Amino acid sequence: MSDEVPDAVSEPTQGARRLRVIVADDQAAVREPLAAVLGLSEDIEVVAAAADGTEVLAAVAAGPVDVVLMDLRMPVMDGTEATRRLTEEHPEVAVVVLTTFADDDSILSALSAGARGYLTKNAGRQDIARAIRAAAAGQSVLDREVQARLLATVRTGPAAAPATSQPPQQALPGDITPREREVLALIGQGLPNRAIAQQLFISEATVKTHINNLFAKADIRDRADAVRRAIAAGLA
């Protein structure tokens, strides 16, 4: 697990409201024990279990929900598409991916879709609980293996990329302002726009303006690309 989870969200806060969590996995043998074990945490309440992405969306619509613990490979609607739909339709709901897959395509697709955390199923209950708390607080947690894959992608490009692919730039364009650099650093830490606005004491609309300018100047495609660029520039 990442060592970047702040102490403030590493353990439950005395008297805090329980976090409402959905556990999504197509295998009942995984889904049901995981839901039962997470329910033992004093600050986590598993409000639903889902076998595919459509069930996730239905459970979130019935809400309220704080975090979805999402498997990626599920029938009907997979976890990546469900994450994308949640990001668009329910941006207040955080997604933490919990999967056996740690390949470049799975990681980048999930982060591009809006996942706030990415763990492999080697993670223990306490690690998963900490990731849920961090995601609910607007922070990002990546499994160490996932971090290593992202760093390798930044340095060499995706393993499956064609030989003609342009390698990621290490330096940022010279016309990026100090504030845009700050915004990129916070995106690299996994913060959503609202948390960035709070940290920089500016409005969300101003954050969006900085992001639009930053993406245009640095030719950044999406948020996952921004995370890679922040890492490459030494900002995250």
PDB file of C-alpha atoms in Angstrom, residues 53-66 68 70 77-78 80-95 112-116 194:
ATOM      1  CA  GLY A  53     -21.708  -2.404 -12.913  1.00  0.00           C
ATOM      2  CA  THR A  54     -25.436  -2.095 -13.504  1.00  0.00           C
ATOM      3  CA  GLU A  55     -26.124  -3.250  -9.957  1.00  0.00           C
ATOM      4  CA  VAL A  56     -23.602  -0.685  -8.700  1.00  0.00           C
ATOM      5  CA  LEU A  57     -25.374   2.154 -10.514  1.00  0.00           C
ATOM      6  CA  ALA A  58     -28.753   1.011  -9.207  1.00  0.00           C
ATOM      7  CA  ALA A  59     -27.464   0.804  -5.630  1.00  0.00           C
ATOM      8  CA  VAL A  60     -25.872   4.262  -5.857  1.00  0.00           C
ATOM      9  CA  ALA A  61     -29.109   5.698  -7.276  1.00  0.00           C
ATOM     10  CA  ALA A  62     -30.932   4.246  -4.263  1.00  0.00           C
ATOM     11  CA  GLY A  63     -28.175   5.854  -2.113  1.00  0.00           C
ATOM     12  CA  PRO A  64     -26.779   7.568  -0.278  1.00  0.00           C
ATOM     13  CA  VAL A  65     -23.295   6.107  -0.876  1.00  0.00           C
ATOM     14  CA  ASP A  66     -19.816   7.450  -0.095  1.00  0.00           C
ATOM     15  CA  VAL A  68     -17.680   2.012  -4.113  1.00  0.00           C
ATOM     16  CA  MET A  70     -14.976  -1.805  -7.426  1.00  0.00           C
ATOM     17  CA  MET A  77     -21.057  -3.719 -17.262  1.00  0.00           C
ATOM     18  CA  ASP A  78     -17.431  -3.871 -16.200  1.00  0.00           C
ATOM     19  CA  THR A  80     -14.166   0.684 -15.690  1.00  0.00           C
ATOM     20  CA  GLU A  81     -17.408   1.645 -17.437  1.00  0.00           C
ATOM     21  CA  ALA A  82     -19.257   1.722 -14.110  1.00  0.00           C
ATOM     22  CA  THR A  83     -16.545   4.024 -12.720  1.00  0.00           C
ATOM     23  CA  ARG A  84     -16.876   6.322 -15.733  1.00  0.00           C
ATOM     24  CA  ARG A  85     -20.657   6.476 -15.312  1.00  0.00           C
ATOM     25  CA  LEU A  86     -20.353   7.179 -11.592  1.00  0.00           C
ATOM     26  CA  THR A  87     -17.820   9.948 -12.201  1.00  0.00           C
ATOM     27  CA  GLU A  88     -20.197  11.608 -14.668  1.00  0.00           C
ATOM     28  CA  GLU A  89     -23.495  11.029 -12.850  1.00  0.00           C
ATOM     29  CA  HIS A  90     -22.486  10.847  -9.171  1.00  0.00           C
ATOM     30  CA  PRO A  91     -19.166  12.716  -8.770  1.00  0.00           C
ATOM     31  CA  GLU A  92     -19.665  12.817  -5.009  1.00  0.00           C
ATOM     32  CA  VAL A  93     -19.179   9.025  -4.866  1.00  0.00           C
ATOM     33  CA  ALA A  94     -15.537   7.913  -4.708  1.00  0.00           C
ATOM     34  CA  VAL A  95     -14.376   4.722  -6.413  1.00  0.00           C
ATOM     35  CA  SER A 112      -8.864   7.795 -16.597  1.00  0.00           C
ATOM     36  CA  ALA A 113     -12.434   6.780 -15.770  1.00  0.00           C
ATOM     37  CA  GLY A 114     -12.141   8.569 -12.419  1.00  0.00           C
ATOM     38  CA  ALA A 115     -11.066   5.958  -9.858  1.00  0.00           C
ATOM     39  CA  ARG A 116      -9.605   7.602  -6.776  1.00  0.00           C
ATOM     40  CA  ARG A 194     -13.259  20.571  -4.804  1.00  0.00           C
TER      41      ARG A 194
END
